[in-house]
Short mmCIF file of C-alpha atoms and ligand atoms in Angstrom, two decimals:
data_model
loop_
_atom_site.label_atom_id
_atom_site.label_comp_id
_atom_site.label_asym_id
_atom_site.label_seq_id
_atom_site.Cartn_x
_atom_site.Cartn_y
_atom_site.Cartn_z
CA MET F 723 20.03 36.63 52.61
CA GLU F 724 22.69 36.17 55.28
CA MET F 725 24.73 39.43 56.55
CA ASN F 726 27.78 39.40 58.59
CA ILE F 727 27.19 42.51 60.79
CA ALA F 728 30.55 44.44 62.99
CA LEU F 729 28.89 46.19 65.42
CA LEU F 730 30.99 49.30 66.97
CA LYS F 731 28.95 50.60 70.17
CA GLY F 732 31.25 52.61 71.73
CA ASP F 733 30.96 54.89 73.96
CA GLY F 734 27.99 56.91 76.21
CA ILE F 735 24.51 56.64 74.68
CA GLY F 736 26.52 54.69 71.89
CA PRO F 737 25.01 50.40 73.33
CA GLU F 738 21.82 51.57 74.07
CA ILE F 739 21.53 53.62 70.08
CA VAL F 740 23.12 50.09 68.81
CA ASP F 741 21.23 47.73 70.85
CA SER F 742 17.94 49.38 69.35
CA ALA F 743 19.20 49.49 65.97
CA VAL F 744 19.82 45.49 66.30
CA CYS F 745 16.80 45.17 67.31
CA VAL F 746 15.28 46.95 64.20
CA LEU F 747 17.20 44.83 62.11
CA GLU F 748 15.92 41.62 63.75
CA LYS F 749 12.75 42.45 63.11
CA ILE F 750 12.60 43.03 59.50
CA GLY F 751 14.82 39.81 59.27
CA GLU F 752 11.99 37.84 60.55
CA LYS F 753 9.57 39.64 57.68
CA PHE F 754 11.64 39.52 54.96
CA GLY F 755 13.64 36.40 55.62
CA HIS F 756 17.06 37.38 56.17
CA LYS F 757 19.45 36.38 58.81
CA PHE F 758 21.42 38.87 60.42
CA ASN F 759 24.89 38.08 62.62
CA PHE F 760 26.35 40.20 64.94
CA THR F 761 29.94 39.93 66.38
CA PRO F 762 31.06 43.46 68.43
CA TYR F 763 34.10 44.95 68.58
CA LEU F 764 35.36 47.82 70.90
CA ILE F 765 36.38 51.05 69.79
CA GLY F 766 36.75 54.30 71.24
CA GLY F 767 37.08 55.21 75.28
CA CYS F 768 35.84 52.05 76.15
CA ALA F 769 39.06 50.01 73.68
CA ILE F 770 41.05 52.28 75.74
CA ASP F 771 39.97 50.60 78.66
CA ALA F 772 39.98 47.37 78.44
CA VAL F 773 42.84 47.05 76.31
CA GLY F 774 44.45 50.20 76.37
CA GLU F 775 44.62 51.43 72.56
CA PRO F 776 41.57 53.27 70.71
CA LEU F 777 41.12 51.23 67.59
CA PRO F 778 42.09 47.70 68.56
CA LYS F 779 43.71 45.37 65.62
CA GLU F 780 40.89 42.53 65.91
CA THR F 781 38.45 45.38 65.26
CA VAL F 782 39.63 46.77 62.40
CA GLU F 783 39.99 43.39 61.32
CA GLY F 784 37.11 42.20 62.39
CA CYS F 785 35.20 45.12 60.04
CA LEU F 786 37.39 44.34 57.04
CA ALA F 787 36.23 41.62 56.77
CA ALA F 788 32.54 42.52 57.73
CA ASP F 789 29.54 42.82 54.87
CA SER F 790 28.86 45.83 56.62
CA VAL F 791 29.72 47.89 60.53
CA LEU F 792 27.56 49.89 62.37
CA LEU F 793 29.18 52.09 64.64
CA GLY F 794 27.52 53.76 67.45
CA ALA F 795 29.40 57.39 69.33
CA VAL F 796 32.63 57.14 70.67
CA GLY F 797 34.85 59.54 72.91
CA GLY F 798 33.71 61.07 76.69
CA PRO F 799 35.48 62.99 79.03
CA LYS F 800 36.96 60.28 80.59
CA TRP F 801 39.44 60.11 77.57
CA ASP F 802 39.15 64.10 77.01
CA THR F 803 43.03 64.54 78.63
CA LEU F 804 45.21 61.97 76.92
CA PRO F 805 47.20 63.00 74.13
CA GLY F 806 46.02 62.98 70.35
CA ASN F 807 46.72 59.13 69.43
CA MET F 808 45.45 58.14 71.57
CA ARG F 809 41.70 59.95 72.03
CA PRO F 810 38.99 57.55 70.95
CA GLU F 811 37.78 59.82 68.22
CA LYS F 812 41.31 58.77 66.64
CA ALA F 813 39.91 55.36 66.26
CA LEU F 814 37.22 56.90 64.97
CA LEU F 815 39.20 58.41 61.87
CA GLY F 816 41.07 55.58 61.63
CA ILE F 817 38.62 52.72 61.03
CA ARG F 818 37.56 55.37 58.56
CA ALA F 819 40.69 55.33 56.75
CA ALA F 820 41.75 51.82 57.31
CA MET F 821 38.15 50.97 55.72
CA GLU F 822 38.97 53.49 52.90
CA LEU F 823 36.04 54.95 53.71
CA TYR F 824 35.78 58.48 52.12
CA THR F 825 32.50 59.25 51.04
CA ASN F 826 30.25 60.20 53.66
CA LEU F 827 26.51 60.93 52.58
CA ARG F 828 24.45 63.22 55.72
CA PRO F 829 21.01 62.92 54.85
CA ALA F 830 19.33 65.97 56.47
CA LYS F 831 15.60 66.78 55.99
CA LEU F 832 12.89 68.21 57.43
CA TYR F 833 10.05 66.22 58.26
CA PRO F 834 6.87 67.58 58.16
CA ALA F 835 6.25 65.57 61.73
CA LEU F 836 8.20 67.98 62.97
CA LYS F 837 8.63 71.05 61.64
CA ASP F 838 7.98 72.84 65.00
CA ASP F 839 10.89 71.78 66.44
CA CYS F 840 13.16 73.69 63.03
CA PRO F 841 14.51 76.70 65.14
CA LEU F 842 13.83 78.17 61.25
CA ARG F 843 10.76 81.38 61.20
CA ALA F 844 8.02 79.30 60.26
CA ASP F 845 8.51 81.39 56.73
CA ILE F 846 11.46 79.88 55.77
CA ALA F 847 10.85 76.14 57.02
CA LYS F 848 6.59 76.16 55.32
CA ASP F 849 9.16 75.08 52.06
CA GLY F 850 10.40 72.29 53.63
CA PHE F 851 13.93 71.16 52.97
CA ASP F 852 15.97 67.86 51.83
CA ILE F 853 19.55 68.32 51.49
CA LEU F 854 22.28 65.79 50.66
CA ILE F 855 25.77 67.22 52.48
CA VAL F 856 28.19 64.98 51.22
CA ARG F 857 31.23 65.32 52.92
CA GLU F 858 35.01 64.03 52.11
CA LEU F 859 35.89 61.85 55.07
CA THR F 860 39.78 60.63 54.37
CA GLY F 861 41.37 63.84 53.83
CA GLY F 862 42.00 66.89 53.94
CA ILE F 863 42.92 68.76 57.37
CA TYR F 864 42.03 65.11 59.43
CA PHE F 865 44.71 63.75 57.71
CA GLY F 866 47.48 66.39 56.60
CA ASP F 867 50.25 66.56 58.20
CA ARG F 868 50.53 68.40 61.92
CA GLY F 869 52.78 68.71 65.38
CA TYR F 870 54.72 71.09 66.71
CA ARG F 871 57.46 73.61 66.35
CA GLU F 872 59.04 76.23 67.53
CA GLY F 873 58.11 79.98 65.83
CA LYS F 874 57.96 83.71 66.09
CA TYR F 875 55.47 83.64 69.01
CA GLY F 876 57.27 80.29 70.71
CA GLU F 877 56.16 77.11 70.57
CA GLU F 878 53.15 76.69 68.15
CA ALA F 879 51.65 74.35 66.36
CA TYR F 880 49.76 73.81 62.78
CA ASP F 881 47.22 71.43 61.09
CA THR F 882 47.70 71.63 57.10
CA GLU F 883 44.84 71.48 54.69
CA CYS F 884 45.84 69.25 51.63
CA TYR F 885 44.02 67.62 48.45
CA SER F 886 45.33 65.66 45.60
CA ARG F 887 43.27 65.48 42.50
CA PHE F 888 42.83 62.65 42.71
CA GLU F 889 40.45 62.49 46.35
CA ILE F 890 38.52 65.41 44.45
CA GLU F 891 37.41 63.05 42.26
CA ARG F 892 36.53 60.62 43.76
CA ILE F 893 34.48 62.57 45.96
CA ALA F 894 33.13 65.10 42.84
CA ARG F 895 31.80 62.14 40.89
CA ALA F 896 29.87 60.51 44.43
CA ALA F 897 28.53 63.72 44.71
CA PHE F 898 27.53 63.32 41.31
CA GLU F 899 26.03 60.03 41.29
CA ALA F 900 24.40 61.11 44.41
CA ALA F 901 23.19 64.31 42.48
CA LYS F 902 21.43 62.39 39.31
CA LEU F 903 18.86 60.02 42.07
CA ARG F 904 17.97 63.65 43.36
CA ARG F 905 17.07 66.48 41.74
CA CYS F 906 20.47 67.65 39.95
CA ASN F 907 21.59 69.76 41.61
CA VAL F 908 24.74 70.04 43.14
CA ILE F 909 26.67 73.41 45.56
CA SER F 910 30.07 72.47 46.13
CA ILE F 911 31.25 74.55 49.14
CA ASP F 912 34.59 75.61 49.24
CA LYS F 913 36.86 78.73 50.31
CA ALA F 914 38.34 79.47 47.34
CA ASN F 915 38.94 83.09 47.41
CA VAL F 916 41.48 82.44 50.68
CA LEU F 917 42.96 78.46 50.20
CA GLU F 918 44.37 76.86 47.79
CA SER F 919 43.14 74.12 48.54
CA SER F 920 39.97 75.12 47.91
CA ARG F 921 41.09 76.78 44.15
CA LEU F 922 42.17 73.54 43.36
CA TRP F 923 39.06 71.54 44.53
CA ARG F 924 36.99 73.68 42.78
CA LYS F 925 38.80 73.59 38.97
CA THR F 926 38.46 69.84 39.41
CA VAL F 927 34.88 70.05 40.45
CA HIS F 928 34.46 71.58 37.63
CA GLU F 929 36.08 69.43 35.55
CA ILE F 930 34.07 66.40 36.36
CA ALA F 931 31.16 68.23 36.04
CA GLU F 932 31.80 67.99 32.76
CA GLU F 933 31.05 64.22 32.52
CA TYR F 934 27.85 64.81 34.40
CA PRO F 935 26.00 67.69 31.42
CA GLU F 936 22.06 66.51 33.57
CA VAL F 937 23.37 67.78 36.82
CA THR F 938 23.86 71.24 37.80
CA CYS F 939 26.69 72.38 39.22
CA THR F 940 27.69 75.83 41.04
CA ASP F 941 29.98 77.14 43.53
CA MET F 942 29.73 78.61 46.99
CA LEU F 943 31.75 79.82 50.20
CA VAL F 944 31.22 78.08 53.17
CA ASP F 945 30.98 81.14 55.21
CA ASN F 946 28.06 81.98 52.57
CA ALA F 947 26.73 79.05 53.11
CA ALA F 948 27.12 78.49 56.51
CA MET F 949 24.69 81.82 56.29
CA GLN F 950 22.13 79.53 53.12
CA LEU F 951 21.51 76.86 54.79
CA VAL F 952 19.60 78.69 57.60
CA LYS F 953 18.21 81.79 55.51
CA ASN F 954 16.85 79.36 52.71
CA PRO F 955 17.91 76.29 53.09
CA SER F 956 15.30 74.33 50.00
CA GLN F 957 17.45 75.47 47.78
CA PHE F 958 20.14 73.16 48.38
CA ASP F 959 19.75 69.61 47.56
CA VAL F 960 23.30 67.87 46.87
CA ILE F 961 26.74 69.73 48.89
CA VAL F 962 29.38 67.97 48.67
CA THR F 963 32.40 69.54 50.46
CA SER F 964 36.25 69.10 52.46
CA ASN F 965 36.77 66.80 55.50
CA MET F 966 36.13 69.77 58.12
CA PHE F 967 33.63 71.54 56.61
CA GLY F 968 31.54 69.13 56.18
CA ASP F 969 31.89 67.85 59.68
CA ILE F 970 30.23 71.97 60.29
CA LEU F 971 27.67 71.88 57.90
CA SER F 972 26.49 68.97 58.89
CA ASP F 973 26.03 69.61 62.33
CA GLU F 974 24.21 73.18 61.41
CA ALA F 975 22.04 70.97 58.89
CA SER F 976 21.14 68.99 61.56
CA GLN F 977 19.38 71.86 64.33
CA ILE F 978 17.38 72.95 61.26
CA THR F 979 16.11 69.90 61.25
CA GLY F 980 14.90 69.88 64.50
CA SER F 981 17.13 67.43 66.68
CA ILE F 982 20.62 66.63 65.61
CA GLY F 983 19.16 63.17 67.16
CA MET F 984 17.42 62.70 63.35
CA LEU F 985 20.65 62.66 61.28
CA ALA F 986 22.02 59.00 59.59
CA SER F 987 24.70 58.59 57.61
CA SER F 988 26.75 56.19 55.59
CA SER F 989 30.54 56.49 55.19
CA LEU F 990 31.64 54.78 51.88
CA GLY F 991 34.19 53.52 50.16
CA ASP F 992 35.05 52.04 46.60
CA THR F 993 33.24 48.89 47.78
CA LYS F 994 29.26 48.41 48.50
CA ARG F 995 29.96 47.96 52.26
CA GLY F 996 30.78 50.99 54.26
CA LEU F 997 30.20 51.82 57.59
CA TYR F 998 26.94 53.42 59.23
CA GLU F 999 26.78 55.74 61.85
CA PRO F 1000 24.14 58.55 63.57
CA ILE F 1001 26.65 62.18 63.26
CA HIS F 1002 26.09 62.76 66.81
CA GLY F 1003 28.27 62.23 69.72
CA SER F 1004 28.24 59.81 72.62
CA ALA F 1005 25.98 62.06 74.98
CA PRO F 1006 27.67 61.15 77.82
CA ASP F 1007 25.33 63.60 79.96
CA ILE F 1008 22.64 61.42 79.48
CA ALA F 1009 24.31 57.61 78.20
CA GLY F 1010 23.28 54.95 80.45
CA GLN F 1011 19.23 56.86 81.11
CA ASN F 1012 16.75 55.09 78.73
CA LYS F 1013 16.62 58.65 77.66
CA ALA F 1014 19.22 58.81 74.49
CA ASN F 1015 16.78 58.99 70.38
CA PRO F 1016 17.44 56.05 68.98
CA ILE F 1017 15.84 57.62 65.57
CA ALA F 1018 19.27 58.31 63.95
CA THR F 1019 21.16 54.95 64.36
CA ILE F 1020 18.14 53.38 63.54
CA LEU F 1021 18.44 55.18 60.11
CA SER F 1022 21.61 54.58 59.75
CA ALA F 1023 20.63 50.40 59.53
CA ALA F 1024 18.03 51.32 57.01
CA MET F 1025 20.96 53.18 55.02
CA MET F 1026 22.57 50.08 55.16
CA LEU F 1027 20.16 47.80 53.93
CA ARG F 1028 19.93 50.08 51.14
CA TYR F 1029 23.73 50.61 50.41
CA ALA F 1030 25.48 47.50 51.72
CA PHE F 1031 22.59 45.21 50.55
CA SER F 1032 20.73 46.77 48.62
CA LEU F 1033 17.62 46.02 50.46
CA GLU F 1034 15.54 48.89 49.38
CA ALA F 1035 11.97 47.64 50.35
CA GLU F 1036 13.27 46.96 53.87
CA ALA F 1037 15.28 49.82 54.11
CA LYS F 1038 11.83 51.80 52.90
CA CYS F 1039 10.09 49.90 55.61
CA ILE F 1040 12.57 51.62 58.67
CA GLU F 1041 11.56 54.78 56.93
CA ASP F 1042 8.09 54.90 56.25
CA ALA F 1043 7.64 52.85 60.27
CA VAL F 1044 10.49 56.05 61.75
CA ASP F 1045 7.28 58.22 59.70
CA ALA F 1046 4.55 56.74 61.16
CA VAL F 1047 5.96 57.29 64.88
CA LEU F 1048 6.61 61.08 64.19
CA GLU F 1049 3.52 60.90 62.45
CA ALA F 1050 1.84 59.64 65.79
CA GLY F 1051 3.40 62.49 67.96
CA ILE F 1052 6.04 59.95 69.54
CA ARG F 1053 8.80 61.41 70.65
CA THR F 1054 11.74 61.33 72.51
CA ALA F 1055 13.27 64.10 74.55
CA ASP F 1056 15.41 65.97 72.25
CA ILE F 1057 11.81 66.54 70.10
CA ALA F 1058 9.00 66.01 72.05
CA LYS F 1059 6.27 68.80 72.10
CA ASP F 1060 5.16 69.62 75.69
CA GLY F 1061 7.35 68.29 77.58
CA LYS F 1062 6.16 64.57 76.98
CA SER F 1063 8.38 62.09 75.62
CA ILE F 1064 9.49 58.23 75.60
CA GLY F 1065 12.58 56.21 76.25
CA THR F 1066 15.18 54.34 74.26
CA LYS F 1067 13.76 51.46 74.88
CA GLU F 1068 9.81 52.94 74.78
CA MET F 1069 10.67 55.07 71.17
CA THR F 1070 12.59 51.45 69.51
CA ALA F 1071 9.58 49.65 70.93
CA GLU F 1072 6.95 52.12 68.79
CA ILE F 1073 9.31 51.25 65.49
CA LEU F 1074 8.90 48.06 66.18
CA LYS F 1075 5.30 47.90 66.37
CA ARG F 1076 4.77 49.71 62.93
CA ILE F 1077 7.25 47.84 61.13
C1 LIG D 1553 31.15 63.31 63.18
C2 LIG D 1553 32.06 63.64 63.90
C3 LIG D 1553 33.93 63.10 63.87
C4 LIG D 1553 34.44 63.97 63.13
C5 LIG D 1553 34.55 63.11 65.68
C6 LIG D 1553 34.29 62.29 66.49
C7 LIG D 1553 35.34 63.08 65.01
O1 LIG D 1553 32.01 64.97 64.81
O2 LIG D 1553 31.30 62.13 62.48
O3 LIG D 1553 31.22 64.36 62.41
O4 LIG D 1553 34.84 65.26 63.52
O5 LIG D 1553 34.75 63.96 62.08
MG1 LIG D 1554 30.89 66.26 63.10
#
């Protein structure tokens, strides 16, 4: 197969970790006889510096024309004081919207080799966990009406949470389809005791659940979910939730795996193309120092092979190589044991050796 992949390296550690994933994809190409053509595009702070806007038109066009997109991370203190629509983060939301990537899959599992990195008590961690967070990605408060106005106490700002039945139906279907390939259990997370949008969410999810009699579907309030994730994470199979709740709960879920540096994600729409990215940010404090953990981005590349190109054996080959590295006790600083760790490049080389 020959595939054209758009690379959005972005800011901070983005370039280093995307370079690692490119090395891994090239090795996979050699081993399995595929050709990957990589074309870099600007996004985020580096795009602001180079061309004065976080999401240039060429980037959007390049991503839409590519077979798939691999993204590093965007943002950094240098651009933090820019107005909202000029921030690097706006580019991330912009590309998700432009590509209509409404489904964000964020798997969080506890690797046996990383059990000691899990901050949960041993009796809770002992059963392990394997959770798939299905986060709605192009709706809700991230994209709702917002602004400033005069209110009862003078100047005020507002953001609006709004979900259409259509948006809830399609993300619910994505969650049920994913659950069918796993343990057939969906927990839908909302705040239906307070929010009208959550009440529509809950009602609609249950309507779609009837199309999937083989999948169990229950509801959980988001505050309780935050608690249950640390109390009894093994009860979760697939979580489906709104854009903002998914953002928050996926960071929490990542932390109980030991490190946010381990979590990959894929953002999908109606086509298989998708955008693949680690869930962590640009970590400006360690950028350019060969310290970042490249595993989340490398696992995102594996997800790309699986979902965008249906290359299951190739995806598994990367995941097995990551497992083997962890089993061998090889660690970057974020998951280091006894203070012994290696850098981004060295970790990449260890994974390449096992492919
Ligand atoms: C994520 C990030 C983004 C989000 C930010 C950088 C806009 O936190 O992908 O989880 O909130 O979606
Ligand atoms: Mg986040």
